[in-house]
XYZ file of C-alpha atoms in Angstrom:
276
model
C 37.350 50.895 -68.325
C 40.157 53.382 -69.131
C 43.746 52.368 -69.602
C 44.737 54.809 -66.817
C 43.180 52.540 -64.163
C 46.100 50.194 -64.458
C 43.837 47.110 -64.104
C 44.494 44.476 -66.789
C 41.605 43.890 -69.184
C 39.954 40.422 -68.895
C 38.922 38.468 -71.890
C 35.122 37.998 -72.362
C 35.344 34.248 -71.757
C 37.108 34.776 -68.442
C 34.464 37.232 -67.201
C 31.623 34.821 -68.064
C 33.304 31.954 -66.277
C 33.806 34.141 -63.212
C 30.123 35.115 -63.165
C 29.056 31.465 -63.454
C 31.363 30.503 -60.562
C 29.917 33.309 -58.394
C 26.381 32.088 -59.104
C 27.321 28.539 -58.178
C 28.790 29.761 -54.889
C 25.631 31.769 -54.178
C 23.373 28.839 -55.018
C 25.480 26.524 -52.881
C 25.248 28.883 -49.926
C 21.486 29.207 -50.450
C 20.865 25.457 -50.449
C 23.141 24.948 -47.454
C 21.018 27.511 -45.609
C 17.832 25.697 -46.636
C 19.183 22.311 -45.518
C 20.404 23.684 -42.188
C 17.039 25.342 -41.554
C 15.268 22.071 -42.279
C 17.545 20.178 -39.913
C 16.942 22.720 -37.151
C 13.192 22.390 -37.645
C 13.287 18.590 -37.632
C 15.822 18.209 -34.795
C 13.284 18.000 -31.882
C 11.252 15.368 -33.725
C 14.357 13.375 -34.545
C 15.479 13.556 -30.943
C 12.067 12.339 -29.767
C 12.053 9.429 -32.189
C 15.497 8.341 -31.097
C 14.645 8.685 -27.440
C 11.633 6.454 -27.986
C 13.798 3.881 -29.717
C 11.690 3.819 -32.877
C 12.834 1.094 -35.271
C 10.204 1.293 -37.978
C 10.849 0.171 -41.539
C 12.696 2.820 -43.520
C 14.091 4.674 -40.521
C 17.627 5.869 -41.010
C 20.306 4.064 -39.105
C 20.684 5.325 -35.579
C 24.103 6.747 -34.949
C 24.851 6.355 -31.270
C 25.729 9.708 -29.808
C 24.087 11.733 -32.561
C 21.606 12.983 -29.979
C 22.593 13.545 -26.364
C 19.779 11.355 -25.069
C 19.829 8.846 -27.904
C 20.187 5.181 -27.103
C 19.890 2.061 -29.232
C 16.707 0.015 -28.852
C 16.865 -2.360 -25.926
C 17.056 -6.044 -26.716
C 13.659 -7.597 -25.952
C 13.731 -9.800 -22.873
C 11.270 -12.317 -21.586
C 8.879 -10.796 -19.060
C 8.838 -12.678 -15.789
C 5.437 -13.847 -14.659
C 4.631 -12.065 -11.355
C 4.241 -14.346 -8.390
C 0.670 -14.636 -7.205
C -0.002 -12.821 -3.953
C -1.547 -15.011 -1.298
C -4.745 -13.553 0.139
C -5.433 -14.486 3.741
C -9.068 -14.585 4.966
C -9.654 -12.733 8.224
C -12.759 -13.012 10.423
C -13.707 -11.094 13.531
C -15.300 -12.607 16.645
C -16.233 -9.792 18.981
C -18.612 -7.696 20.994
C -19.831 -4.244 19.902
C -16.348 -2.718 19.481
C -16.149 -4.030 15.902
C -19.831 -3.507 15.172
C -20.646 0.172 14.689
C -20.403 1.863 11.286
C -16.963 3.467 11.658
C -15.305 0.867 13.896
C -11.641 -0.043 13.560
C -12.718 -3.284 11.832
C -14.935 -1.557 9.277
C -12.263 1.051 8.491
C -9.602 -1.580 7.841
C -10.463 -5.187 6.998
C -14.017 -4.596 5.810
C -12.835 -1.624 3.733
C -10.170 -3.786 2.031
C -7.514 -1.384 3.296
C -4.952 -4.080 4.121
C -3.137 -5.705 1.172
C -3.172 -9.486 1.144
C -6.184 -9.737 3.462
C -9.770 -10.543 2.556
C -12.820 -10.275 4.786
C -14.062 -13.512 6.288
C -16.992 -13.651 8.708
C -18.321 -10.697 10.676
C -19.331 -12.413 13.925
C -19.879 -9.356 16.103
C -22.473 -9.415 18.891
C -23.168 -6.065 20.596
C -23.581 -6.351 24.364
C -22.334 -9.941 24.510
C -19.985 -11.428 27.090
C -17.313 -13.942 26.087
C -19.504 -16.972 26.846
C -22.192 -15.645 24.511
C -19.691 -14.649 21.838
C -18.616 -18.304 21.744
C -21.802 -19.041 19.801
C -20.158 -17.323 16.826
C -17.101 -19.576 16.758
C -18.348 -21.810 13.952
C -19.259 -18.832 11.784
C -15.962 -17.045 12.391
C -13.818 -20.119 11.769
C -15.740 -21.091 8.649
C -15.329 -17.585 7.240
C -11.617 -17.616 7.989
C -11.161 -20.790 5.906
C -8.103 -21.779 7.882
C -6.858 -18.189 8.064
C -7.132 -15.824 11.016
C -9.811 -14.795 13.496
C -9.541 -11.517 15.412
C -10.936 -12.146 18.890
C -12.078 -9.152 20.941
C -14.158 -9.541 24.095
C -14.111 -8.620 27.767
C -15.702 -5.178 28.094
C -19.195 -6.490 28.795
C -17.826 -9.170 31.127
C -16.205 -6.506 33.299
C -19.258 -4.243 33.188
C -21.393 -7.212 34.294
C -19.191 -7.695 37.366
C -16.858 -10.430 36.172
C -13.317 -10.331 37.515
C -10.415 -9.737 35.102
C -9.186 -13.279 35.806
C -12.549 -14.839 34.949
C -12.898 -12.702 31.823
C -9.389 -13.639 30.709
C -10.176 -17.338 31.142
C -13.321 -17.040 29.036
C -11.457 -15.165 26.298
C -8.702 -17.793 26.271
C -11.458 -20.352 25.686
C -12.407 -18.400 22.558
C -8.816 -18.606 21.312
C -8.815 -22.338 21.898
C -12.131 -22.685 20.067
C -10.710 -20.914 17.021
C -7.713 -23.238 16.969
C -9.864 -26.314 17.383
C -11.722 -25.287 14.230
C -8.540 -25.019 12.179
C -7.935 -21.270 12.189
C -5.476 -19.015 13.987
C -6.650 -16.549 16.660
C -5.282 -13.029 17.014
C -5.819 -11.508 20.456
C -7.280 -7.997 20.255
C -6.777 -6.062 23.479
C -9.810 -4.719 25.326
C -10.476 -0.991 24.704
C -10.548 1.489 27.610
C -13.547 1.992 29.854
C -14.478 5.088 31.800
C -16.468 2.845 34.179
C -14.001 0.007 34.884
C -10.668 1.366 33.667
C -8.514 -0.300 36.308
C -10.065 -3.689 35.549
C -9.374 -3.191 31.833
C -5.708 -2.593 32.631
C -5.547 -5.838 34.604
C -7.461 -7.813 31.995
C -5.164 -6.656 29.212
C -2.144 -7.560 31.342
C -3.497 -11.080 31.787
C -4.398 -11.432 28.112
C -0.981 -10.229 26.988
C 0.800 -12.776 29.159
C -1.487 -15.630 28.133
C -1.223 -14.798 24.424
C 2.548 -14.684 24.523
C 2.686 -17.984 26.356
C 0.357 -19.566 23.794
C 2.172 -18.099 20.774
C -0.757 -15.902 19.782
C -0.204 -12.483 18.233
C -1.581 -9.412 20.003
C -3.344 -6.561 18.214
C -3.228 -3.444 20.403
C -6.187 -1.101 19.885
C -6.054 -0.036 23.548
C -2.897 2.066 23.827
C -3.708 4.769 21.218
C -6.950 5.744 22.980
C -6.295 5.061 26.690
C -5.112 7.285 29.497
C -3.014 6.140 32.440
C -6.102 4.984 34.352
C -7.516 2.747 31.608
C -10.138 5.343 30.656
C -10.783 6.755 27.191
C -8.620 9.702 26.217
C -10.514 12.980 25.969
C -12.310 13.224 22.644
C -12.093 9.524 21.745
C -15.405 8.321 23.247
C -18.842 9.835 23.699
C -20.290 7.321 26.163
C -17.213 6.100 28.026
C -17.740 2.571 26.641
C -17.220 2.739 22.876
C -14.940 4.671 20.555
C -16.403 7.606 18.680
C -15.186 8.423 15.172
C -11.986 10.026 16.469
C -11.214 7.079 18.714
C -12.082 4.472 16.096
C -9.878 6.195 13.539
C -6.938 6.143 15.941
C -7.559 2.456 16.514
C -7.865 1.822 12.779
C -4.519 3.502 12.166
C -2.932 1.135 14.673
C -4.541 -1.845 12.967
C -3.140 -0.693 9.625
C 0.299 -0.407 11.207
C 0.271 -3.690 13.141
C -1.817 -6.221 11.263
C 0.324 -6.667 8.118
C 3.274 -7.600 10.322
C 1.177 -10.031 12.334
C -0.071 -11.753 9.190
C 3.505 -11.971 7.892
C 4.604 -13.601 11.152
C 6.876 -10.768 12.264
C 5.180 -9.849 15.536
C 5.114 -13.027 17.557
C 2.719 -14.968 15.361
C 4.148 -18.498 15.476
C 1.592 -20.239 13.282
C 2.451 -20.824 9.633
C 0.439 -19.054 6.965
C -2.262 -21.299 5.505
C -1.239 -23.078 2.313
C -3.364 -22.775 -0.792
């Protein structure tokens, strides 16, 4: 370098020290870049491990707040033993309305579609009047094991010429028979009839009053499928006597809505649940 540049000449030792310092700065910047890149690459994994509360041997100490979603491991607590759910047996004592393949009974109780309820006896007698259905009392009560018996009868009584009052009396005798055998009856209303609709209306009126007076719950599978004259709604029956699939499904939906409340004692059922 010429003297005319005006820059003072450095001693050789000074220049060497300056070069060494520059290299150290460069190396330091390089390693900082490497470390930062490694941290960026590992950051998602670290965040996941912290979020999961990993506390394995050798893990670095968790610094609360180091990750936005980080949280210290929860203190283990004793797990409470869940209370056992009581299962109530439920039988049916009926005519053909519970019998056919897609009936309200088969879509609900038999299909295990109601929590806390198990199927008891299936004492269904197609074509039977209430007096004949009484022959199934022992079977229905035994299957209920002190639980509940759904009682549905009356259609065949009315079709055979019985008056609503006589049919109601015979059905009340079925309720009494269930109670005498240690189980609790549930009164299932009589479905519509395109032949004797007005009599069905009267019979259900009598049954409703008698059930309320006796403290017996009422399961209504009549209203969702009946017109104002006690006949089947259009599209819910093929023969005017029994529900078709559409009608039975409407009835089943009502059973699913009503029966859990009846079993829990919320809809007029005065009897206590059976004790295990």
